mmCIF file of C-alpha atoms and ligand atoms in Angstrom:
data_model
loop_
_atom_site.group_PDB
_atom_site.id
_atom_site.type_symbol
_atom_site.label_atom_id
_atom_site.label_comp_id
_atom_site.label_asym_id
_atom_site.label_seq_id
_atom_site.Cartn_x
_atom_site.Cartn_y
_atom_site.Cartn_z
ATOM 1 C CA MET J 23 2.503 71.127 0.414
ATOM 2 C CA SER J 24 6.026 71.387 -1.013
ATOM 3 C CA LEU J 25 9.107 73.133 0.291
ATOM 4 C CA SER J 26 9.562 76.868 -0.276
ATOM 5 C CA ALA J 27 13.127 77.972 -0.985
ATOM 6 C CA ALA J 28 12.893 80.881 1.441
ATOM 7 C CA GLU J 29 12.290 78.731 4.472
ATOM 8 C CA LYS J 30 14.624 76.485 6.443
ATOM 9 C CA PRO J 31 13.700 72.860 5.648
ATOM 10 C CA LEU J 32 12.992 71.986 9.288
ATOM 11 C CA ILE J 33 10.667 74.952 9.778
ATOM 12 C CA ALA J 34 8.825 74.292 6.515
ATOM 13 C CA VAL J 35 8.210 70.673 7.535
ATOM 14 C CA LEU J 36 7.079 71.657 11.038
ATOM 15 C CA LYS J 37 4.500 73.848 9.307
ATOM 16 C CA GLY J 38 3.207 70.988 7.168
ATOM 17 C CA ALA J 39 5.467 70.767 4.102
ATOM 18 C CA ASP J 40 6.927 67.443 3.076
ATOM 19 C CA CYS J 41 10.527 67.067 2.187
ATOM 20 C CA SER J 42 12.586 64.180 0.865
ATOM 21 C CA PRO J 43 14.966 63.341 2.448
ATOM 22 C CA PRO J 44 13.485 64.609 5.721
ATOM 23 C CA PRO J 45 15.269 67.220 7.847
ATOM 24 C CA VAL J 46 17.269 65.583 10.627
ATOM 25 C CA TRP J 47 18.526 66.570 14.085
ATOM 26 C CA PHE J 48 18.919 64.698 17.380
ATOM 27 C CA LEU J 49 17.625 64.976 20.926
ATOM 28 C CA ARG J 50 20.646 65.770 23.132
ATOM 29 C CA GLN J 51 22.851 66.228 20.095
ATOM 30 C CA ALA J 52 25.242 68.293 22.229
ATOM 31 C CA GLY J 53 26.718 66.561 25.238
ATOM 32 C CA ARG J 54 29.024 64.017 26.770
ATOM 33 C CA TYR J 55 29.280 61.638 23.792
ATOM 34 C CA LEU J 56 31.237 64.379 21.962
ATOM 35 C CA PRO J 57 34.944 64.688 22.910
ATOM 36 C CA GLU J 58 34.852 68.429 22.128
ATOM 37 C CA TYR J 59 32.036 68.815 24.706
ATOM 38 C CA ARG J 60 33.906 66.807 27.344
ATOM 39 C CA GLU J 61 36.927 69.020 26.807
ATOM 40 C CA LEU J 62 34.984 72.224 27.529
ATOM 41 C CA ARG J 63 33.156 70.509 30.389
ATOM 42 C CA ARG J 64 36.436 69.593 32.125
ATOM 43 C CA GLU J 65 37.209 73.287 32.471
ATOM 44 C CA SER J 66 33.690 74.066 33.825
ATOM 45 C CA PRO J 67 32.784 71.559 36.543
ATOM 46 C CA ASP J 68 29.613 73.517 37.380
ATOM 47 C CA PHE J 69 27.031 72.475 34.756
ATOM 48 C CA LEU J 70 24.590 75.345 35.437
ATOM 49 C CA ALA J 71 27.433 77.861 35.231
ATOM 50 C CA LEU J 72 28.304 76.373 31.839
ATOM 51 C CA CYS J 73 24.674 76.818 30.692
ATOM 52 C CA ASN J 74 24.855 80.422 31.947
ATOM 53 C CA THR J 75 28.031 81.370 30.070
ATOM 54 C CA PRO J 76 26.812 82.450 26.616
ATOM 55 C CA GLU J 77 30.210 82.192 24.869
ATOM 56 C CA LEU J 78 30.665 78.570 25.973
ATOM 57 C CA ALA J 79 27.007 77.555 25.637
ATOM 58 C CA ALA J 80 27.002 78.938 22.077
ATOM 59 C CA ARG J 81 30.135 76.955 21.194
ATOM 60 C CA ILE J 82 28.587 73.765 22.579
ATOM 61 C CA THR J 83 25.331 74.411 20.690
ATOM 62 C CA LEU J 84 27.292 74.611 17.434
ATOM 63 C CA GLN J 85 29.491 71.530 18.006
ATOM 64 C CA PRO J 86 27.033 68.965 16.542
ATOM 65 C CA VAL J 87 26.079 71.371 13.742
ATOM 66 C CA ASP J 88 29.726 71.743 12.699
ATOM 67 C CA ARG J 89 30.383 68.029 12.973
ATOM 68 C CA PHE J 90 27.266 66.553 11.340
ATOM 69 C CA ALA J 91 25.606 69.420 9.392
ATOM 70 C CA VAL J 92 22.273 68.595 11.022
ATOM 71 C CA ASP J 93 19.245 70.696 10.080
ATOM 72 C CA ALA J 94 18.884 72.277 13.516
ATOM 73 C CA ALA J 95 20.881 73.673 16.383
ATOM 74 C CA ILE J 96 19.162 73.219 19.754
ATOM 75 C CA VAL J 97 20.345 75.790 22.238
ATOM 76 C CA PHE J 98 22.532 74.379 24.996
ATOM 77 C CA SER J 99 20.709 74.786 28.314
ATOM 78 C CA ASP J 100 18.537 72.602 30.570
ATOM 79 C CA ILE J 101 14.892 72.260 31.553
ATOM 80 C CA LEU J 102 15.823 72.828 35.219
ATOM 81 C CA ILE J 103 16.849 76.462 34.670
ATOM 82 C CA VAL J 104 13.159 77.244 35.299
ATOM 83 C CA PRO J 105 13.015 76.130 38.965
ATOM 84 C CA HIS J 106 16.545 77.509 39.407
ATOM 85 C CA GLY J 107 15.424 80.908 38.064
ATOM 86 C CA MET J 108 12.309 80.828 40.248
ATOM 87 C CA GLY J 109 14.451 80.508 43.355
ATOM 88 C CA ARG J 110 14.681 76.765 44.064
ATOM 89 C CA THR J 111 18.061 75.182 44.783
ATOM 90 C CA VAL J 112 19.193 73.067 41.819
ATOM 91 C CA ARG J 113 22.479 71.184 41.730
ATOM 92 C CA PHE J 114 23.933 68.764 39.214
ATOM 93 C CA LEU J 115 25.906 66.127 41.044
ATOM 94 C CA GLU J 116 28.756 64.603 39.065
ATOM 95 C CA GLY J 117 27.588 61.381 37.427
ATOM 96 C CA GLU J 118 24.267 61.373 39.340
ATOM 97 C CA GLY J 119 22.086 63.897 37.571
ATOM 98 C CA PRO J 120 20.129 66.761 39.085
ATOM 99 C CA TYR J 121 19.247 67.280 42.725
ATOM 100 C CA LEU J 122 16.747 69.928 43.913
ATOM 101 C CA THR J 123 15.578 70.846 47.392
ATOM 102 C CA PRO J 124 12.170 69.112 47.436
ATOM 103 C CA LEU J 125 9.072 71.330 47.268
ATOM 104 C CA ARG J 126 6.297 70.150 49.569
ATOM 105 C CA CYS J 127 3.769 72.847 50.501
ATOM 106 C CA GLN J 128 1.841 75.917 49.431
ATOM 107 C CA ALA J 129 4.340 78.249 51.126
ATOM 108 C CA ASP J 130 7.046 76.860 48.794
ATOM 109 C CA ILE J 131 4.829 77.692 45.807
ATOM 110 C CA ASP J 132 4.034 81.175 47.142
ATOM 111 C CA ALA J 133 7.745 81.878 47.457
ATOM 112 C CA LEU J 134 8.457 81.120 43.756
ATOM 113 C CA ASP J 135 9.715 84.110 41.797
ATOM 114 C CA ALA J 136 7.352 84.335 38.809
ATOM 115 C CA GLU J 137 9.648 86.613 36.777
ATOM 116 C CA GLY J 138 12.779 84.646 37.660
ATOM 117 C CA ALA J 139 12.368 82.015 34.932
ATOM 118 C CA VAL J 140 13.112 84.733 32.371
ATOM 119 C CA GLU J 141 14.958 87.377 34.375
ATOM 120 C CA LYS J 142 17.484 85.020 35.982
ATOM 121 C CA ASN J 143 18.056 83.256 32.675
ATOM 122 C CA ARG J 144 18.859 86.214 30.437
ATOM 123 C CA SER J 145 22.157 84.514 29.555
ATOM 124 C CA LEU J 146 20.145 81.898 27.609
ATOM 125 C CA MET J 147 18.736 84.663 25.420
ATOM 126 C CA GLU J 148 22.279 85.966 24.898
ATOM 127 C CA THR J 149 23.365 82.444 23.839
ATOM 128 C CA LEU J 150 20.513 82.333 21.320
ATOM 129 C CA ARG J 151 21.555 85.696 19.874
ATOM 130 C CA LEU J 152 25.185 84.551 19.575
ATOM 131 C CA VAL J 153 24.207 81.276 17.872
ATOM 132 C CA ARG J 154 21.735 83.049 15.577
ATOM 133 C CA ARG J 155 24.565 85.248 14.278
ATOM 134 C CA LYS J 156 26.800 82.245 13.563
ATOM 135 C CA LEU J 157 24.279 80.026 11.765
ATOM 136 C CA ASP J 158 23.698 80.072 8.036
ATOM 137 C CA GLY J 159 20.274 80.562 6.520
ATOM 138 C CA ARG J 160 19.544 76.795 6.234
ATOM 139 C CA THR J 161 20.079 75.617 9.793
ATOM 140 C CA ALA J 162 17.170 76.260 12.127
ATOM 141 C CA LEU J 163 17.625 77.297 15.748
ATOM 142 C CA ILE J 164 15.448 75.557 18.341
ATOM 143 C CA GLY J 165 14.689 76.897 21.804
ATOM 144 C CA PHE J 166 13.076 74.734 24.469
ATOM 145 C CA ALA J 167 11.600 74.378 27.932
ATOM 146 C CA GLY J 168 10.410 71.515 30.095
ATOM 147 C CA GLY J 169 6.739 70.630 30.311
ATOM 148 C CA PRO J 170 5.093 71.891 33.521
ATOM 149 C CA ILE J 171 4.417 68.466 35.056
ATOM 150 C CA THR J 172 7.955 67.281 34.277
ATOM 151 C CA ILE J 173 9.481 70.343 35.958
ATOM 152 C CA ALA J 174 7.003 69.966 38.836
ATOM 153 C CA ALA J 175 8.004 66.322 39.308
ATOM 154 C CA TYR J 176 11.702 67.236 39.648
ATOM 155 C CA MET J 177 10.765 70.046 42.051
ATOM 156 C CA ILE J 178 8.575 67.814 44.237
ATOM 157 C CA ASP J 179 10.798 64.723 44.355
ATOM 158 C CA GLY J 180 14.104 66.542 44.151
ATOM 159 C CA SER J 181 15.523 64.064 41.640
ATOM 160 C CA GLY J 182 14.521 61.937 38.667
ATOM 161 C CA GLY J 183 13.453 58.288 38.586
ATOM 162 C CA ALA J 184 10.160 56.889 39.814
ATOM 163 C CA PHE J 185 8.914 60.198 41.357
ATOM 164 C CA PRO J 186 7.169 58.623 44.388
ATOM 165 C CA ALA J 187 6.579 61.968 46.171
ATOM 166 C CA THR J 188 4.946 63.450 43.061
ATOM 167 C CA LYS J 189 2.668 60.436 42.701
ATOM 168 C CA ARG J 190 1.698 60.678 46.374
ATOM 169 C CA LEU J 191 0.969 64.422 46.127
ATOM 170 C CA ILE J 192 -1.167 63.857 43.024
ATOM 171 C CA LYS J 193 -3.337 61.533 45.142
ATOM 172 C CA ASP J 194 -3.304 63.437 48.444
ATOM 173 C CA ASP J 195 -3.445 67.075 47.340
ATOM 174 C CA PRO J 196 -4.236 67.457 43.625
ATOM 175 C CA GLY J 197 -5.152 71.125 44.169
ATOM 176 C CA LEU J 198 -1.570 71.858 45.201
ATOM 177 C CA VAL J 199 -0.314 70.162 42.025
ATOM 178 C CA ASP J 200 -2.778 72.300 40.006
ATOM 179 C CA ARG J 201 -1.402 75.496 41.526
ATOM 180 C CA LEU J 202 2.236 74.503 40.972
ATOM 181 C CA VAL J 203 1.593 73.400 37.387
ATOM 182 C CA ALA J 204 -0.270 76.663 36.654
ATOM 183 C CA ARG J 205 2.672 78.727 37.964
ATOM 184 C CA LEU J 206 5.090 76.664 35.870
ATOM 185 C CA ALA J 207 2.939 76.933 32.738
ATOM 186 C CA ASP J 208 3.140 80.739 33.035
ATOM 187 C CA ALA J 209 6.893 80.610 33.642
ATOM 188 C CA VAL J 210 7.447 78.278 30.666
ATOM 189 C CA THR J 211 5.302 80.516 28.441
ATOM 190 C CA GLY J 212 7.377 83.557 29.398
ATOM 191 C CA LEU J 213 10.620 81.708 28.772
ATOM 192 C CA LEU J 214 9.549 80.399 25.343
ATOM 193 C CA LEU J 215 8.409 83.880 24.263
ATOM 194 C CA ALA J 216 11.761 85.346 25.344
ATOM 195 C CA GLU J 217 13.604 82.608 23.429
ATOM 196 C CA VAL J 218 11.663 83.404 20.262
ATOM 197 C CA GLU J 219 12.399 87.098 20.692
ATOM 198 C CA ALA J 220 16.106 86.221 21.000
ATOM 199 C CA GLY J 221 16.070 84.339 17.683
ATOM 200 C CA ALA J 222 14.648 80.823 18.064
ATOM 201 C CA ASP J 223 12.901 79.655 14.846
ATOM 202 C CA ALA J 224 10.916 76.977 16.698
ATOM 203 C CA VAL J 225 10.517 75.792 20.282
ATOM 204 C CA GLN J 226 10.119 72.346 21.797
ATOM 205 C CA ILE J 227 8.379 71.458 25.065
ATOM 206 C CA PHE J 228 10.083 68.440 26.694
ATOM 207 C CA ASP J 229 7.453 66.770 28.865
ATOM 208 C CA SER J 230 9.789 63.842 29.497
ATOM 209 C CA TRP J 231 7.825 62.461 32.438
ATOM 210 C CA ALA J 232 4.290 62.929 31.079
ATOM 211 C CA GLY J 233 4.148 59.123 31.168
ATOM 212 C CA LEU J 234 3.860 59.204 34.961
ATOM 213 C CA LEU J 235 0.293 60.487 34.486
ATOM 214 C CA ASP J 236 -1.064 57.028 33.881
ATOM 215 C CA ASP J 237 -4.799 57.650 33.599
ATOM 216 C CA ASP J 238 -6.726 59.745 31.058
ATOM 217 C CA VAL J 239 -8.047 62.247 33.581
ATOM 218 C CA SER J 240 -4.708 63.196 35.112
ATOM 219 C CA PHE J 241 -3.025 63.228 31.675
ATOM 220 C CA ALA J 242 -5.658 65.717 30.473
ATOM 221 C CA ARG J 243 -5.397 67.794 33.642
ATOM 222 C CA TRP J 244 -1.611 68.113 34.042
ATOM 223 C CA CYS J 245 -0.226 67.543 30.561
ATOM 224 C CA VAL J 246 -2.760 68.419 27.825
ATOM 225 C CA SER J 247 -4.420 71.360 29.505
ATOM 226 C CA PRO J 248 -1.310 73.328 30.637
ATOM 227 C CA THR J 249 0.351 72.630 27.274
ATOM 228 C CA ARG J 250 -2.738 73.935 25.466
ATOM 229 C CA ARG J 251 -2.435 77.215 27.411
ATOM 230 C CA ILE J 252 1.267 77.553 26.584
ATOM 231 C CA VAL J 253 0.715 76.824 22.882
ATOM 232 C CA ALA J 254 -2.239 79.225 22.631
ATOM 233 C CA ARG J 255 -0.229 82.070 24.142
ATOM 234 C CA VAL J 256 2.889 81.486 22.004
ATOM 235 C CA ARG J 257 0.696 81.232 18.899
ATOM 236 C CA ASP J 258 -1.072 84.439 19.874
ATOM 237 C CA VAL J 259 2.134 86.451 20.130
ATOM 238 C CA HIS J 260 4.220 84.649 17.448
ATOM 239 C CA PRO J 261 1.833 82.941 15.009
ATOM 240 C CA ARG J 262 4.653 81.900 12.632
ATOM 241 C CA ILE J 263 6.741 80.031 15.216
ATOM 242 C CA PRO J 264 6.121 76.259 15.361
ATOM 243 C CA VAL J 265 5.838 74.649 18.792
ATOM 244 C CA ILE J 266 6.857 70.968 19.022
ATOM 245 C CA GLY J 267 5.297 68.943 21.845
ATOM 246 C CA PHE J 268 6.929 65.870 23.403
ATOM 247 C CA PRO J 269 4.805 64.081 26.017
ATOM 248 C CA ARG J 270 7.267 61.190 26.274
ATOM 249 C CA GLY J 271 5.701 57.872 27.161
ATOM 250 C CA ALA J 272 2.177 59.041 26.251
ATOM 251 C CA GLY J 273 1.504 55.787 24.328
ATOM 252 C CA ARG J 274 -2.036 55.730 22.953
ATOM 253 C CA ARG J 275 -2.579 59.266 24.336
ATOM 254 C CA TYR J 276 -0.276 60.958 21.772
ATOM 255 C CA ALA J 277 -3.257 61.563 19.462
ATOM 256 C CA GLU J 278 -5.310 63.108 22.248
ATOM 257 C CA PHE J 279 -2.320 65.308 23.137
ATOM 258 C CA ALA J 280 -1.863 66.481 19.531
ATOM 259 C CA ARG J 281 -5.573 67.269 19.085
ATOM 260 C CA GLY J 282 -6.130 68.698 22.537
ATOM 261 C CA THR J 283 -3.099 71.023 22.715
ATOM 262 C CA GLY J 284 -3.151 72.475 19.191
ATOM 263 C CA ILE J 285 0.604 71.828 19.033
ATOM 264 C CA HIS J 286 2.168 72.429 15.583
ATOM 265 C CA ALA J 287 4.218 69.220 15.575
ATOM 266 C CA LEU J 288 4.615 66.122 17.696
ATOM 267 C CA GLN J 289 7.834 64.429 18.856
ATOM 268 C CA VAL J 290 7.281 60.746 19.689
ATOM 269 C CA ASP J 291 9.401 58.248 21.615
ATOM 270 C CA GLN J 292 10.745 54.950 20.268
ATOM 271 C CA ASP J 293 7.851 52.874 21.639
ATOM 272 C CA VAL J 294 5.482 54.335 19.052
ATOM 273 C CA PRO J 295 5.147 51.963 16.052
ATOM 274 C CA LEU J 296 5.382 53.256 12.477
ATOM 275 C CA ASP J 297 1.706 52.700 11.642
ATOM 276 C CA MET J 298 0.694 54.790 14.642
ATOM 277 C CA MET J 299 3.125 57.538 13.567
ATOM 278 C CA ARG J 300 1.476 57.507 10.148
ATOM 279 C CA ASP J 301 -1.930 57.984 11.802
ATOM 280 C CA LEU J 302 -0.508 60.846 13.860
ATOM 281 C CA GLN J 303 0.759 62.498 10.652
ATOM 282 C CA SER J 304 -2.880 63.051 9.702
ATOM 283 C CA ILE J 305 -3.167 65.336 12.760
ATOM 284 C CA CYS J 306 0.168 67.199 12.528
ATOM 285 C CA PRO J 307 3.828 66.812 11.441
ATOM 286 C CA VAL J 308 5.664 64.089 13.381
ATOM 287 C CA GLN J 309 9.263 64.043 14.639
ATOM 288 C CA GLY J 310 11.130 60.901 15.680
ATOM 289 C CA ASN J 311 11.807 58.166 16.579
ATOM 290 C CA LEU J 312 14.872 55.898 16.202
ATOM 291 C CA ASP J 313 15.740 54.067 19.421
ATOM 292 C CA PRO J 314 18.928 55.659 20.881
ATOM 293 C CA GLY J 315 20.042 52.092 21.734
ATOM 294 C CA ILE J 316 20.045 51.271 18.010
ATOM 295 C CA LEU J 317 22.204 54.358 17.383
ATOM 296 C CA LEU J 318 24.561 53.237 20.154
ATOM 297 C CA ALA J 319 24.982 49.856 18.433
ATOM 298 C CA GLY J 320 25.267 51.416 14.940
ATOM 299 C CA GLY J 321 26.028 49.461 11.766
ATOM 300 C CA GLU J 322 23.782 47.866 9.188
ATOM 301 C CA ALA J 323 20.868 47.297 11.610
ATOM 302 C CA MET J 324 20.820 51.017 12.383
ATOM 303 C CA ARG J 325 20.917 52.017 8.718
ATOM 304 C CA ARG J 326 18.091 49.606 7.876
ATOM 305 C CA ARG J 327 15.903 50.838 10.722
ATOM 306 C CA ALA J 328 16.559 54.494 9.780
ATOM 307 C CA GLN J 329 15.595 53.777 6.190
ATOM 308 C CA SER J 330 12.389 52.051 7.184
ATOM 309 C CA ILE J 331 11.397 55.062 9.327
ATOM 310 C CA VAL J 332 12.189 57.471 6.469
ATOM 311 C CA THR J 333 10.300 55.404 3.898
ATOM 312 C CA GLY J 334 7.412 54.633 6.203
ATOM 313 C CA LEU J 335 6.737 58.298 6.932
ATOM 314 C CA SER J 336 7.519 59.768 3.512
ATOM 315 C CA GLY J 337 3.831 60.214 2.713
ATOM 316 C CA GLY J 338 3.495 63.106 5.174
ATOM 317 C CA SER J 339 5.438 65.704 7.164
ATOM 318 C CA HIS J 340 8.294 64.044 9.024
ATOM 319 C CA VAL J 341 11.399 65.264 10.844
ATOM 320 C CA PHE J 342 13.914 62.507 11.488
ATOM 321 C CA ASN J 343 15.062 62.316 15.110
ATOM 322 C CA LEU J 344 15.591 59.811 17.898
ATOM 323 C CA GLY J 345 12.916 58.698 20.375
ATOM 324 C CA HIS J 346 14.988 60.046 23.286
ATOM 325 C CA GLY J 347 18.400 61.607 23.882
ATOM 326 C CA ILE J 348 21.724 60.288 22.541
ATOM 327 C CA ILE J 349 23.298 57.882 25.052
ATOM 328 C CA LYS J 350 26.639 59.106 26.379
ATOM 329 C CA ASP J 351 28.720 56.129 25.151
ATOM 330 C CA THR J 352 27.543 56.562 21.546
ATOM 331 C CA PRO J 353 30.466 56.824 19.092
ATOM 332 C CA PRO J 354 30.147 60.101 17.131
ATOM 333 C CA SER J 355 30.913 58.119 13.947
ATOM 334 C CA HIS J 356 27.560 56.323 14.374
ATOM 335 C CA VAL J 357 25.801 59.684 14.395
ATOM 336 C CA ALA J 358 27.592 60.742 11.186
ATOM 337 C CA ASP J 359 26.663 57.406 9.647
ATOM 338 C CA LEU J 360 23.013 57.882 10.642
ATOM 339 C CA VAL J 361 22.835 61.347 9.062
ATOM 340 C CA ASN J 362 24.189 59.805 5.839
ATOM 341 C CA ALA J 363 21.697 56.967 5.971
ATOM 342 C CA VAL J 364 18.782 59.389 6.406
ATOM 343 C CA ARG J 365 19.981 61.590 3.543
ATOM 344 C CA SER J 366 20.808 58.864 1.027
HETATM 345 O O1 CP3 W 11 21.714 69.069 22.920
HETATM 346 C C1 CP3 W 11 20.653 69.277 23.539
HETATM 347 O O2 CP3 W 11 19.699 68.487 23.518
HETATM 348 C C2 CP3 W 11 20.457 70.578 24.270
HETATM 349 C C3 CP3 W 11 20.631 70.569 25.655
HETATM 350 C C4 CP3 W 11 19.738 69.824 26.643
HETATM 351 C C5 CP3 W 11 20.259 69.376 27.882
HETATM 352 N N1 CP3 W 11 19.233 68.911 28.629
HETATM 353 C C6 CP3 W 11 21.680 69.422 28.291
HETATM 354 C C7 CP3 W 11 22.168 68.543 29.368
HETATM 355 C C8 CP3 W 11 18.367 69.546 26.638
HETATM 356 C C9 CP3 W 11 17.332 69.768 25.544
HETATM 357 C C10 CP3 W 11 18.049 68.987 27.915
HETATM 358 C C11 CP3 W 11 16.688 68.605 28.324
HETATM 359 C C12 CP3 W 11 16.492 67.901 29.590
HETATM 360 N N2 CP3 W 11 17.165 68.061 30.768
HETATM 361 C C13 CP3 W 11 15.455 66.976 29.811
HETATM 362 C C14 CP3 W 11 14.399 66.605 28.782
HETATM 363 C C15 CP3 W 11 14.883 65.606 27.790
HETATM 364 C C16 CP3 W 11 15.164 64.260 28.363
HETATM 365 O O3 CP3 W 11 16.336 63.845 28.293
HETATM 366 O O4 CP3 W 11 14.229 63.610 28.851
HETATM 367 C C17 CP3 W 11 15.552 66.527 31.140
HETATM 368 C C18 CP3 W 11 14.653 65.510 31.814
HETATM 369 C C19 CP3 W 11 16.643 67.223 31.743
HETATM 370 C C20 CP3 W 11 17.112 67.127 33.165
HETATM 371 C C21 CP3 W 11 18.503 66.644 33.241
HETATM 372 N N3 CP3 W 11 19.615 67.382 32.884
HETATM 373 C C22 CP3 W 11 18.959 65.369 33.686
HETATM 374 C C23 CP3 W 11 18.053 64.238 34.157
HETATM 375 C C24 CP3 W 11 20.346 65.385 33.591
HETATM 376 C C25 CP3 W 11 21.300 64.299 34.062
HETATM 377 C C26 CP3 W 11 21.276 63.100 33.235
HETATM 378 C C27 CP3 W 11 22.065 63.267 31.958
HETATM 379 O O5 CP3 W 11 21.531 62.919 30.904
HETATM 380 O O6 CP3 W 11 23.196 63.715 32.057
HETATM 381 C C28 CP3 W 11 20.733 66.630 33.056
HETATM 382 C C29 CP3 W 11 22.107 67.079 32.751
HETATM 383 C C30 CP3 W 11 22.387 67.515 31.351
HETATM 384 N N4 CP3 W 11 21.573 68.321 30.584
HETATM 385 C C31 CP3 W 11 23.548 67.216 30.595
HETATM 386 C C32 CP3 W 11 23.426 67.869 29.361
HETATM 387 C C33 CP3 W 11 24.430 67.899 28.250
HETATM 388 C C34 CP3 W 11 24.748 66.414 31.101
HETATM 389 C C35 CP3 W 11 25.543 67.301 31.962
HETATM 390 C C36 CP3 W 11 26.978 66.892 32.048
HETATM 391 O O7 CP3 W 11 27.296 66.121 32.946
HETATM 392 O O8 CP3 W 11 27.786 67.391 31.253
#
């Protein structure tokens, strides 16, 4: 399939077109590696308050678009606005990442506010509307949410890392994990639908810790199956909106995820080799997967690696991206250089 002039290149490719050079954007393209972000951040020490201030969040969303002319803006927010909206305590400690009050029992699940994920996060929809108005007709706008098991893991352990409490609960009380994941899948579905209604052209589900489900049965139960429900519902209401899935660390289970969820496109991490990405392209469009460490180092090695990814995947639908988020010490000039390398 070739590119239609009416459609944004990223959206066309996510729907199965091929495009040379491929559309390009970056995971965590807004954030601390950009001096213009750090400047705004200094004035707003409370990260969640920054996410909830549409004027500022819209400006941050547009910073990488203005600087690098990437093919997508991803709305500035966070996956942890879902537990925050549902009534859990979420704090971002300076230099340490997120901290939540750990969730441990059924009563904690019963107390979750089902509508809160959308109702308490209306400012995100306002940000999307503001950004939508400022973008031209070529740059796509991406909305996102966390995957249910990833959000659940932060809620259960209270912070990121090895997630020992989540792993223990999976063994000791899998039914409780089922009920939490089901509640989160509904909340995520509601949030994604609201984001589309506010102007997102595509949405991405960041299941960053899907890799902690290290056997086929639990991966199917807590990653594939809830994602399939989310995708089916979004597709039902908005059949033209592509949903990108990212079960980071899924390894040889990426193919099962793509087939089993009915996702429109698949983001893969940097551990997935090119020949496996080519195989995945026969299931759906693939997005990825330069190692953010290679971007950090920059230079000729980065340009060569980028070109081999572009060439290697040019036979099918490919969106150029990283395999995980931009590292905070990355010089912005390396990002500009990478965009050039992909487009030349
Ligand atoms: O540009 C973009 O990608 C859009 C914004 C975005 C943020 N977080 C902003 C952010 C997106 C898509 C996310 C997703 C997110 N948040 C994920 C999934 C992707 C991934 O990286 O695996 C996860 C696991 C989170 C949870 C989270 N938020 C953590 C673990 C942290 C602390 C660690 C870190 O990278 O800073 C955050 C904070 C956060 N989210 C920042 C930003 C810009 C840094 C906040 C700051 O100090 O300014």
